[in-house]
Amino acid sequence: MNIQIRPYTLADFPQLLEIQKEAFPPPFPEDLLWNRDQISAHVHTFPEGALLAEVDGVAAGSATALIVHHTGKPHTWAEVSDNGYIKGSHAQDGDSLYGIDVCVRPQFRGQGIAQALYQARKELVVRLGLTRLIAGCRIPGYHRYQHALSVDTYVRKVKQNEIRDSVLSFMLSQGLEPLQILEHYLDDEESCHFAVLVEWKNPYKKEG
């Protein structure tokens, strides 16, 4: 299997939408799937952050990111992503690459697609001399534990490998560490509307 990562373009919109529909079926809100204007904005605002994964020429997954100034201030997905358009929130002189979306078609899961996309993001962080990669991580397994565990306890148990969460456990396996809980991050019933801000620090960037 040959995985290739390349920048996506507006011409890729039909494939990107198909990937999202397959990767995020209901109850994920359909209005959060990319529209054509959003893809156009990604490509024109920060093309380096717009990534498409292909397997033997077939679109298998995608990822979108922008650059921000990391302050630690609580935020929502809509705020950090400029409602998915990134134009109003992208800061070319920022210090952090913020991933706002990663999705992989179900038929290609477990084959290293998401890992390849995250590796491409880390390489971009290093190439641009940024301090970190951060992302608001969904915790879709939390709805099964919400009545028994606080969100902080759930995250801790996932980190300790006592519970497996399909998204957060993957993030941890890629070297990203939890920073803070974000309330009302997305209209996301599976995650009970929470997310976890996770971080990978650029090992080549000295702080201070």
Tab-separated table of C-alpha atoms in Angstrom:
chain	number	residue	atom	x	y	z
A	1	MET	CA	0.000	0.000	0.000
A	2	ASN	CA	1.385	3.360	-1.074
A	3	ILE	CA	0.254	6.366	1.018
A	4	GLN	CA	0.885	9.770	-0.512
A	5	ILE	CA	0.206	13.065	1.290
A	6	ARG	CA	-0.300	16.153	-0.869
A	7	PRO	CA	-1.953	19.556	-0.553
A	8	TYR	CA	-5.596	19.459	-1.544
A	9	THR	CA	-7.091	21.945	-3.981
A	10	LEU	CA	-10.574	23.219	-4.712
A	11	ALA	CA	-10.823	20.593	-7.443
A	12	ASP	CA	-10.662	17.963	-4.696
A	13	PHE	CA	-13.858	19.208	-3.025
A	14	PRO	CA	-16.117	16.308	-4.148
A	15	GLN	CA	-13.629	13.785	-2.779
A	16	LEU	CA	-13.161	15.726	0.461
A	17	LEU	CA	-16.895	15.881	1.066
A	18	GLU	CA	-17.257	12.167	0.391
A	19	ILE	CA	-14.469	11.400	2.862
A	20	GLN	CA	-16.203	13.492	5.527
A	21	LYS	CA	-19.629	11.966	4.948
A	22	GLU	CA	-18.187	8.483	5.362
A	23	ALA	CA	-15.923	9.380	8.298
A	24	PHE	CA	-18.522	11.375	10.254
A	25	PRO	CA	-21.925	9.720	9.865
A	26	PRO	CA	-24.903	10.811	11.991
A	27	PRO	CA	-25.257	11.833	14.779
A	28	PHE	CA	-22.328	14.055	13.737
A	29	PRO	CA	-23.944	17.341	12.585
A	30	GLU	CA	-24.090	17.462	8.788
A	31	ASP	CA	-23.729	21.243	8.796
A	32	LEU	CA	-20.182	20.786	10.126
A	33	LEU	CA	-19.091	18.976	6.974
A	34	TRP	CA	-17.005	21.121	4.641
A	35	ASN	CA	-18.686	23.224	1.987
A	36	ARG	CA	-17.060	24.449	-1.206
A	37	ASP	CA	-16.439	27.978	0.076
A	38	GLN	CA	-14.637	26.632	3.148
A	39	ILE	CA	-12.336	24.456	1.042
A	40	SER	CA	-11.605	27.453	-1.176
A	41	ALA	CA	-10.756	29.504	1.931
A	42	HIS	CA	-8.408	26.800	3.254
A	43	VAL	CA	-6.556	26.581	-0.042
A	44	HIS	CA	-6.139	30.342	-0.390
A	45	THR	CA	-5.471	31.192	3.275
A	46	PHE	CA	-3.046	28.454	4.328
A	47	PRO	CA	-2.474	25.842	1.602
A	48	GLU	CA	0.297	24.144	3.593
A	49	GLY	CA	-2.272	23.101	6.196
A	50	ALA	CA	-4.682	21.553	3.690
A	51	LEU	CA	-3.693	17.902	3.283
A	52	LEU	CA	-5.110	14.978	1.320
A	53	ALA	CA	-4.015	11.370	1.824
A	54	GLU	CA	-4.207	9.078	-1.197
A	55	VAL	CA	-3.730	5.329	-1.304
A	56	ASP	CA	-2.688	4.146	-4.750
A	57	GLY	CA	-4.348	7.250	-6.178
A	58	VAL	CA	-7.612	6.889	-4.218
A	59	ALA	CA	-8.587	9.661	-1.751
A	60	ALA	CA	-8.521	8.024	1.679
A	61	GLY	CA	-8.309	10.815	4.251
A	62	SER	CA	-7.784	14.515	4.787
A	63	ALA	CA	-6.633	17.025	7.365
A	64	THR	CA	-6.924	20.793	7.742
A	65	ALA	CA	-4.948	23.129	9.985
A	66	LEU	CA	-4.162	26.794	10.532
A	67	ILE	CA	-1.632	28.791	12.547
A	68	VAL	CA	-2.659	30.472	15.804
A	69	HIS	CA	-1.175	32.239	18.802
A	70	HIS	CA	-1.601	29.740	21.645
A	71	THR	CA	-2.780	31.509	24.801
A	72	GLY	CA	-4.411	28.725	26.784
A	73	LYS	CA	-7.710	30.600	26.683
A	74	PRO	CA	-10.809	28.352	26.445
A	75	HIS	CA	-12.377	28.364	23.004
A	76	THR	CA	-14.795	26.550	20.747
A	77	TRP	CA	-14.163	24.906	17.383
A	78	ALA	CA	-16.161	27.654	15.684
A	79	GLU	CA	-14.020	30.351	17.285
A	80	VAL	CA	-10.641	28.837	16.504
A	81	SER	CA	-11.606	27.805	12.975
A	82	ASP	CA	-13.521	30.967	12.018
A	83	ASN	CA	-16.581	28.734	11.578
A	84	GLY	CA	-14.538	26.468	9.340
A	85	TYR	CA	-13.274	29.211	7.017
A	86	ILE	CA	-9.984	29.926	8.919
A	87	LYS	CA	-9.542	33.329	7.204
A	88	GLY	CA	-10.444	35.316	10.310
A	89	SER	CA	-8.491	33.207	12.798
A	90	HIS	CA	-5.353	32.196	10.881
A	91	ALA	CA	-2.278	34.082	12.170
A	92	GLN	CA	0.696	33.687	9.849
A	93	ASP	CA	2.969	35.015	12.602
A	94	GLY	CA	1.540	32.662	15.257
A	95	ASP	CA	3.434	30.036	17.226
A	96	SER	CA	1.235	26.951	16.932
A	97	LEU	CA	-0.229	24.749	14.214
A	98	TYR	CA	-3.850	24.045	15.153
A	99	GLY	CA	-5.497	21.015	13.575
A	100	ILE	CA	-9.209	21.574	13.074
A	101	ASP	CA	-10.047	18.401	11.184
A	102	VAL	CA	-8.754	14.912	10.431
A	103	CYS	CA	-10.884	12.244	8.838
A	104	VAL	CA	-10.288	8.861	7.247
A	105	ARG	CA	-12.730	6.822	5.190
A	106	PRO	CA	-13.811	3.730	7.157
A	107	GLN	CA	-12.501	1.292	4.533
A	108	PHE	CA	-8.992	2.707	4.983
A	109	ARG	CA	-8.893	2.827	8.774
A	110	GLY	CA	-6.212	0.883	10.575
A	111	GLN	CA	-3.836	1.261	7.632
A	112	GLY	CA	-1.751	4.205	8.836
A	113	ILE	CA	-3.620	7.011	7.052
A	114	ALA	CA	-4.259	9.189	10.110
A	115	GLN	CA	-0.738	8.521	11.357
A	116	ALA	CA	0.677	9.687	8.011
A	117	LEU	CA	-1.417	12.863	8.175
A	118	TYR	CA	-0.217	13.592	11.703
A	119	GLN	CA	3.365	12.924	10.687
A	120	ALA	CA	2.927	15.444	7.869
A	121	ARG	CA	1.603	17.957	10.391
A	122	LYS	CA	4.585	17.438	12.688
A	123	GLU	CA	6.951	17.897	9.758
A	124	LEU	CA	5.136	21.131	8.898
A	125	VAL	CA	5.550	22.376	12.490
A	126	VAL	CA	9.295	21.701	12.296
A	127	ARG	CA	9.654	23.184	8.815
A	128	LEU	CA	7.881	26.411	9.798
A	129	GLY	CA	9.734	26.664	13.115
A	130	LEU	CA	6.538	26.603	15.164
A	131	THR	CA	6.481	25.746	18.858
A	132	ARG	CA	3.795	23.099	18.831
A	133	LEU	CA	0.997	21.196	17.161
A	134	ILE	CA	-2.314	21.429	19.017
A	135	ALA	CA	-5.814	20.173	18.316
A	136	GLY	CA	-9.208	20.012	19.970
A	137	CYS	CA	-9.635	16.269	20.354
A	138	ARG	CA	-13.091	14.705	20.399
A	139	ILE	CA	-13.759	12.085	23.074
A	140	PRO	CA	-16.564	10.087	21.417
A	141	GLY	CA	-16.455	7.325	24.010
A	142	TYR	CA	-17.317	9.642	26.871
A	143	HIS	CA	-21.103	9.417	26.472
A	144	ARG	CA	-20.928	5.827	27.727
A	145	TYR	CA	-19.301	6.993	30.986
A	146	GLN	CA	-20.780	10.446	31.557
A	147	HIS	CA	-23.002	9.383	34.440
A	148	ALA	CA	-20.184	7.546	36.238
A	149	LEU	CA	-17.103	9.660	35.521
A	150	SER	CA	-16.291	13.344	35.307
A	151	VAL	CA	-14.714	14.340	32.018
A	152	ASP	CA	-11.378	14.932	33.781
A	153	THR	CA	-11.459	11.418	35.273
A	154	TYR	CA	-12.380	9.934	31.892
A	155	VAL	CA	-9.428	11.641	30.218
A	156	ARG	CA	-7.086	10.478	32.971
A	157	LYS	CA	-8.276	6.873	32.651
A	158	VAL	CA	-7.810	6.977	28.879
A	159	LYS	CA	-4.304	8.316	29.376
A	160	GLN	CA	-3.598	5.499	31.838
A	161	ASN	CA	-4.903	2.926	29.317
A	162	GLU	CA	-7.773	1.930	31.617
A	163	ILE	CA	-10.297	3.063	28.983
A	164	ARG	CA	-9.871	3.179	25.227
A	165	ASP	CA	-11.304	6.164	23.364
A	166	SER	CA	-11.146	5.855	19.584
A	167	VAL	CA	-9.886	9.421	19.088
A	168	LEU	CA	-8.051	10.392	22.268
A	169	SER	CA	-6.209	7.061	22.490
A	170	PHE	CA	-4.985	7.600	18.932
A	171	MET	CA	-3.805	11.114	19.767
A	172	LEU	CA	-1.865	9.795	22.749
A	173	SER	CA	-0.275	7.132	20.546
A	174	GLN	CA	0.965	9.920	18.258
A	175	GLY	CA	2.728	11.663	21.132
A	176	LEU	CA	0.149	14.372	21.800
A	177	GLU	CA	-0.530	15.127	25.465
A	178	PRO	CA	-3.721	16.534	27.065
A	179	LEU	CA	-3.503	20.202	28.037
A	180	GLN	CA	-7.013	21.206	29.061
A	181	ILE	CA	-10.691	20.331	28.841
A	182	LEU	CA	-12.750	22.483	26.484
A	183	GLU	CA	-16.466	22.802	27.218
A	184	HIS	CA	-19.063	23.270	24.469
A	185	TYR	CA	-16.328	22.805	21.888
A	186	LEU	CA	-18.624	21.231	19.298
A	187	ASP	CA	-22.248	20.210	18.994
A	188	ASP	CA	-21.096	16.641	19.577
A	189	GLU	CA	-23.414	14.334	21.496
A	190	GLU	CA	-20.966	11.423	21.609
A	191	SER	CA	-18.387	13.621	23.348
A	192	CYS	CA	-21.100	15.301	25.458
A	193	HIS	CA	-19.952	18.527	23.766
A	194	PHE	CA	-16.499	18.336	25.368
A	195	ALA	CA	-13.090	18.194	23.718
A	196	VAL	CA	-9.552	17.866	25.015
A	197	LEU	CA	-6.879	20.262	23.805
A	198	VAL	CA	-3.843	18.106	23.053
A	199	GLU	CA	-0.279	19.167	22.250
A	200	TRP	CA	2.859	17.890	20.538
A	201	LYS	CA	5.894	20.103	21.144
A	202	ASN	CA	8.453	20.731	18.431
A	203	PRO	CA	11.589	19.007	19.781
A	204	TYR	CA	13.797	21.320	17.709
A	205	LYS	CA	12.295	24.548	19.029
A	206	LYS	CA	13.805	26.105	22.124
A	207	GLU	CA	11.361	27.970	24.336
A	208	GLY	CA	12.121	31.299	25.942
